[in-house]
PDB file of C-alpha atoms in Angstrom:
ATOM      1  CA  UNK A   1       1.140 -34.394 -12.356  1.00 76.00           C
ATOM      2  CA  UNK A   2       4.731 -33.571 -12.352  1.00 82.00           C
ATOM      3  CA  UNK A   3       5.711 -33.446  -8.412  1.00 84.00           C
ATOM      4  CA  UNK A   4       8.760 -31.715  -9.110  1.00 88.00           C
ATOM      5  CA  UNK A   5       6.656 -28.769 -10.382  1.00 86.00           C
ATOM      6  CA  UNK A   6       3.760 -29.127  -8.318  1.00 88.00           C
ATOM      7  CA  UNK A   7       2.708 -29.325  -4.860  1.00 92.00           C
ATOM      8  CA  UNK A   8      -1.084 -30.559  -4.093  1.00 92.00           C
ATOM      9  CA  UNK A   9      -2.851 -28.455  -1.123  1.00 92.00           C
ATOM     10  CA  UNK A  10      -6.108 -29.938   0.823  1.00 91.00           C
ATOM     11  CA  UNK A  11      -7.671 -29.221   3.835  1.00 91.00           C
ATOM     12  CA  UNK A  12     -11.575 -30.494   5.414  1.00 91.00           C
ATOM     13  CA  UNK A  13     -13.736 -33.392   4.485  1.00 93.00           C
ATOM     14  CA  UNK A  14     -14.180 -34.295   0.930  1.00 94.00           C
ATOM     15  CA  UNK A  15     -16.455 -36.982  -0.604  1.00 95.00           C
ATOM     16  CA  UNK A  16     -14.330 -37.001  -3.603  1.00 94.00           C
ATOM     17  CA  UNK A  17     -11.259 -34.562  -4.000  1.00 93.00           C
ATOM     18  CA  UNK A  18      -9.259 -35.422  -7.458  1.00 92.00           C
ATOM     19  CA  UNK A  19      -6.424 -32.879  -8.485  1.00 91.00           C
ATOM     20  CA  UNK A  20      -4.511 -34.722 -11.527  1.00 90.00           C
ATOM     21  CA  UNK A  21      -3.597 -33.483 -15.283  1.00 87.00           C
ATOM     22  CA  UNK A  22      -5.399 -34.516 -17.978  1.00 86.00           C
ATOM     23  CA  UNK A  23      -4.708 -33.751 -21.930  1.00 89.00           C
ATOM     24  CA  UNK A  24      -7.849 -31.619 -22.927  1.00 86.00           C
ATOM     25  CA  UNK A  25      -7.827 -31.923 -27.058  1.00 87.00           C
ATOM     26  CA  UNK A  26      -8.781 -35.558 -28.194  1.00 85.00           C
ATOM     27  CA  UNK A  27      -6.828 -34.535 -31.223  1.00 89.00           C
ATOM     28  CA  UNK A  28      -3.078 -35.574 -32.046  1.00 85.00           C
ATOM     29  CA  UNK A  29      -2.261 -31.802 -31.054  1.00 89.00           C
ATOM     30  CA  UNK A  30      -1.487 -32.007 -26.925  1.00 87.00           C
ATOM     31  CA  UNK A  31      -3.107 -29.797 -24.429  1.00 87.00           C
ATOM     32  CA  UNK A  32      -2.322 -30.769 -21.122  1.00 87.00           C
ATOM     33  CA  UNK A  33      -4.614 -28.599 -18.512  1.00 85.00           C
ATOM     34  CA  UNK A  34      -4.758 -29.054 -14.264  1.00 85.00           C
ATOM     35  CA  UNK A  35      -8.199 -30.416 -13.478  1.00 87.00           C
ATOM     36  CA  UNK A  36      -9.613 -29.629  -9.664  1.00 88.00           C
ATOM     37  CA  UNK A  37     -12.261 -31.593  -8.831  1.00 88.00           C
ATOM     38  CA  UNK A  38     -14.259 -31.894  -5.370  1.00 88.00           C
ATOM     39  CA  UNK A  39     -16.870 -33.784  -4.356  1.00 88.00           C
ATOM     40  CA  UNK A  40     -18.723 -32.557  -0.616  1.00 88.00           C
ATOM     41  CA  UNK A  41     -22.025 -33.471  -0.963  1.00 87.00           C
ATOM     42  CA  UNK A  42     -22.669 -35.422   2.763  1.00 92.00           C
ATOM     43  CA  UNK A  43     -19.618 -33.804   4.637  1.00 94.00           C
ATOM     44  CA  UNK A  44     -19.694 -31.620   7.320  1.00 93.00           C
ATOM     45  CA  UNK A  45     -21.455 -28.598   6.724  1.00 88.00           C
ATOM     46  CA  UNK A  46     -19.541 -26.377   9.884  1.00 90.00           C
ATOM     47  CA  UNK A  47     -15.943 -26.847   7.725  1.00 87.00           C
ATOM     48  CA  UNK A  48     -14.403 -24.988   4.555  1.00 85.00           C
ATOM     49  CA  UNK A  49     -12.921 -27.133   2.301  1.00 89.00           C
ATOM     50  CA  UNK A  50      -9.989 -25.907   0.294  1.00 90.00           C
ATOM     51  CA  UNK A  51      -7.568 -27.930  -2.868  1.00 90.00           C
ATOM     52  CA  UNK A  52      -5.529 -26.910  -5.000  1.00 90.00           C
ATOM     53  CA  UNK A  53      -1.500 -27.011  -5.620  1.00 92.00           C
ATOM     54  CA  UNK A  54       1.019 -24.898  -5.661  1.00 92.00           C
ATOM     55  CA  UNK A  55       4.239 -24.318  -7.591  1.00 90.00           C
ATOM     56  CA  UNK A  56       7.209 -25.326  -5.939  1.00 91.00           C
ATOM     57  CA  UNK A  57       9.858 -23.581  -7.972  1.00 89.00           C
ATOM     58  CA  UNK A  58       9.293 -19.595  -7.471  1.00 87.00           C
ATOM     59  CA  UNK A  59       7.724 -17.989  -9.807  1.00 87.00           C
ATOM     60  CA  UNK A  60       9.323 -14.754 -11.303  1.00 88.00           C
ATOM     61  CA  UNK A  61       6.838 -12.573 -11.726  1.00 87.00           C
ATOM     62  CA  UNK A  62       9.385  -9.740 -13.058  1.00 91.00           C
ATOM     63  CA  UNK A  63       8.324 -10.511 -16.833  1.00 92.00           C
ATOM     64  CA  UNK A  64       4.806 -10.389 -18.328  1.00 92.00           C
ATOM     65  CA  UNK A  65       2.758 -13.759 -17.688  1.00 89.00           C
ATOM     66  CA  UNK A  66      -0.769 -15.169 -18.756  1.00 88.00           C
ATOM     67  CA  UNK A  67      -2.703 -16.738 -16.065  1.00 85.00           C
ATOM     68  CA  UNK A  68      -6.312 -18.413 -17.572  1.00 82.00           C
ATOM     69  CA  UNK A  69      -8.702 -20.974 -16.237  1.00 79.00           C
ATOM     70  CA  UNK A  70     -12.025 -22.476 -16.638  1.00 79.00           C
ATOM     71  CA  UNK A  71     -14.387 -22.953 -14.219  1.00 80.00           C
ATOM     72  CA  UNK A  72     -16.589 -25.629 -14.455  1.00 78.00           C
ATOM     73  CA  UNK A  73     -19.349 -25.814 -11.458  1.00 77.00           C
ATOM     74  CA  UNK A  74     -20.828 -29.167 -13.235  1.00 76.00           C
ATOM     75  CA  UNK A  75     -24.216 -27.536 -14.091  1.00 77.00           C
ATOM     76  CA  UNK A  76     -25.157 -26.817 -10.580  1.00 77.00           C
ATOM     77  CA  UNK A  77     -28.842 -25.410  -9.926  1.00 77.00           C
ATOM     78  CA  UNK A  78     -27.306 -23.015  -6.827  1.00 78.00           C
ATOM     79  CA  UNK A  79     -23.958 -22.378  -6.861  1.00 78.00           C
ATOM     80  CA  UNK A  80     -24.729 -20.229  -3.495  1.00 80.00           C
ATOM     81  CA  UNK A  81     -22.609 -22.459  -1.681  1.00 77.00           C
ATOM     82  CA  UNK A  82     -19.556 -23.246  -3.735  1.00 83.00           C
ATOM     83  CA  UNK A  83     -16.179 -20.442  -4.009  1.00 87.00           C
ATOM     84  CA  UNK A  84     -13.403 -20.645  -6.261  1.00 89.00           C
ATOM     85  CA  UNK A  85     -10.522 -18.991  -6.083  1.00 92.00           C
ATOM     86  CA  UNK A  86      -6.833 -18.150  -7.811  1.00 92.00           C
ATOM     87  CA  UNK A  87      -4.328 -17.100  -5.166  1.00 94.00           C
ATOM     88  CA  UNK A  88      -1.329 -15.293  -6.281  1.00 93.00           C
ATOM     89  CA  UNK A  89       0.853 -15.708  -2.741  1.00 93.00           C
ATOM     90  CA  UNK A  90       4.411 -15.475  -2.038  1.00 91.00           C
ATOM     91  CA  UNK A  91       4.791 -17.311   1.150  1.00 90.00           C
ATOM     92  CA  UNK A  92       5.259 -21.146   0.547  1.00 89.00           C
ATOM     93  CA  UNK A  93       2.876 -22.919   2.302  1.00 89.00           C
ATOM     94  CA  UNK A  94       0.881 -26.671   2.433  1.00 86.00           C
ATOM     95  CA  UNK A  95      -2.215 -24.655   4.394  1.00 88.00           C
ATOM     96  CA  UNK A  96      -4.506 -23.123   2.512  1.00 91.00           C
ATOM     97  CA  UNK A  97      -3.554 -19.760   1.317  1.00 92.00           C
ATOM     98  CA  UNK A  98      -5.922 -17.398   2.556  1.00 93.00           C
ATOM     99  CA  UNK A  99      -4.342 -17.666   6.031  1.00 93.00           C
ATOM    100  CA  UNK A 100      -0.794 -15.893   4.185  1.00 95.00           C
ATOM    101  CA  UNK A 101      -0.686 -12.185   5.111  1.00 96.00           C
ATOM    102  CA  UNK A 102       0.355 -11.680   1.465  1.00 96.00           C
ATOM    103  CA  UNK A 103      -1.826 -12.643  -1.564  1.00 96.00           C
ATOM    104  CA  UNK A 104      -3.386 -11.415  -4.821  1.00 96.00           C
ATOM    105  CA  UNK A 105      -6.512 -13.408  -5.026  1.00 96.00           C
ATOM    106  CA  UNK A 106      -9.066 -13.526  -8.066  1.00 94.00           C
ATOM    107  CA  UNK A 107     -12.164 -15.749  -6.960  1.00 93.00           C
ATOM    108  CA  UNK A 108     -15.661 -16.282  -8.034  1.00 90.00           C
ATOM    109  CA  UNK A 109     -18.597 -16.839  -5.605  1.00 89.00           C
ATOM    110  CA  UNK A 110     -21.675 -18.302  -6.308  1.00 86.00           C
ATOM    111  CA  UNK A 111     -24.986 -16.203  -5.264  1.00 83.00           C
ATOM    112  CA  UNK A 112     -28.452 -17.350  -5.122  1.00 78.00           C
ATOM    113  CA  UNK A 113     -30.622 -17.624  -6.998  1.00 75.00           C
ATOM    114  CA  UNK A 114     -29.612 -20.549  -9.265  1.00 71.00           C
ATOM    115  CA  UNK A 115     -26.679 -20.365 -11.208  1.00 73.00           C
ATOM    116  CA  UNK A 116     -25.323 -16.751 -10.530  1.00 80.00           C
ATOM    117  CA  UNK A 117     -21.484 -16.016  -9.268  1.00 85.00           C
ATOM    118  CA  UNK A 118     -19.633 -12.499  -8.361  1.00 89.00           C
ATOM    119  CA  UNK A 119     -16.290 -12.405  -9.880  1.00 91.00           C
ATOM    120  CA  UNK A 120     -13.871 -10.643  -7.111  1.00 94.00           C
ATOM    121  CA  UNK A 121     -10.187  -9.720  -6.879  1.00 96.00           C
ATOM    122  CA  UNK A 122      -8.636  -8.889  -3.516  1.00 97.00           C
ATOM    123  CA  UNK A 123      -5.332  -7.972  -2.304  1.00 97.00           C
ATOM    124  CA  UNK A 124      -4.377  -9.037   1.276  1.00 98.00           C
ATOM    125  CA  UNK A 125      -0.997  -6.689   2.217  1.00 97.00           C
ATOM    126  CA  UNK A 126       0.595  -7.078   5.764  1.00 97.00           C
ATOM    127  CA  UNK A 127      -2.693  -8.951   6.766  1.00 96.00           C
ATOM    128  CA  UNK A 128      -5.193  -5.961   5.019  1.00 97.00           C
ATOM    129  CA  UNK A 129      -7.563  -6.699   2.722  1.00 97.00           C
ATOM    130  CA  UNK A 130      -8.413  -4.531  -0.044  1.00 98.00           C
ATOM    131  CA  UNK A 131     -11.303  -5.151  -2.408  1.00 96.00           C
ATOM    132  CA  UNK A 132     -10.472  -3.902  -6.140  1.00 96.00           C
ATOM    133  CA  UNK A 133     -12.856  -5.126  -8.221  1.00 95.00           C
ATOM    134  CA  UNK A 134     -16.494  -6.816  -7.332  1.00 91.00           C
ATOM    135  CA  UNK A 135     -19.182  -7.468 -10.347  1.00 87.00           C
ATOM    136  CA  UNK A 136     -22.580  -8.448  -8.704  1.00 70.00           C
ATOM    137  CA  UNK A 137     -24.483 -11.075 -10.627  1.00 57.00           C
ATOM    138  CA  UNK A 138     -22.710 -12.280 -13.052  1.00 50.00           C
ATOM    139  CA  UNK A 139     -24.238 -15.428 -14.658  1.00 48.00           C
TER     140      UNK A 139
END
C-alpha cells in the first residue's frame, strides 16, 4: 500500500487485523483492489473495533466520482454482530471516523437471523444525524 496515498486507521482488540493491496485478476491484465480484513473472534466483547485508511491527499469532490466495494463477510452463519461501513468525512483524522461531526456514511449491518444485512446511508451535519435511506433485510 502506497503510504503516500494512504493512511491506515485502527482502533480495539483484533485477533487478526490485515489492511494491504492485493492485485485481484490472476490474469496479465492488473487490478489492484484495498483488502480489509479483521479477525475478533476471542477479543473483548465490551469494545468496537474499527480499520480502515484514509486518503491523505484531499479529495476534490467538485467533479463526478465512482466509489464501489465488495463486501465479503467470509460466509458467516450470523452476521448480527459484524458492521461495515464507507465514511465520506472531511476532517482528517487517525480516530475512527464516526466521532467527526461531519460525514456521509454508507454502511451495511448484519441482522439476525443468519446471513441478513440492512444497507444504510447517514449524514452526520454539525454533529446531527440524519437517516436517508434504510432497506430492512436485505440478504
Amino acid at each position: 500500500m502506497n503510504k503516500k496515498l494512504w493512511q491506515i486507521t485502527r482502533e480495539g482488540d483484533f485477533k487478526e487485523s490485515i489492511i494491504d493491496v492485493y492485485d485481484a485478476d490472476p490474469t496479465e491484465n492488473v487490478d489492484f483492489r484495498l483488502r480489509l480484513r479483521a479477525n475478533t473472534i476471542g477479543t473483548r466483547d465490551d469494545t468496537v473495533k474499527f480499520h480502515g485508511v484514509r486518503s491523505v491527499e484531499k479529495i476534490n469532490f467538485s467533479d463526478e466520482k465512482e466509489i464501489s466495494f465488495d463486501l465479503d463477510w467470509n460466509n458467516q452463519s450470523n452476521g448480527c454482530y459484524l458492521t461495515a461501513s464507507l465514511y465520506l468525512c472531511p476532517t482528517v483524522t487517525n480516530g475512527n471516523p464516526k466521532e467527526e461531526k461531519d460525514w456521509l456514511k454508507f454502511e451495511y449491518v448484519g441482522v439476525p437471523p443468519g446471513r441478513n444485512a440492512r444497507c444504510v446511508i447517514a449524514t452526520k451535519i454539525e454533529g446531527k444525524v440524519k437517516y436517508l435511506y434504510i432497506h430492512r433485510g436485505l440478504a
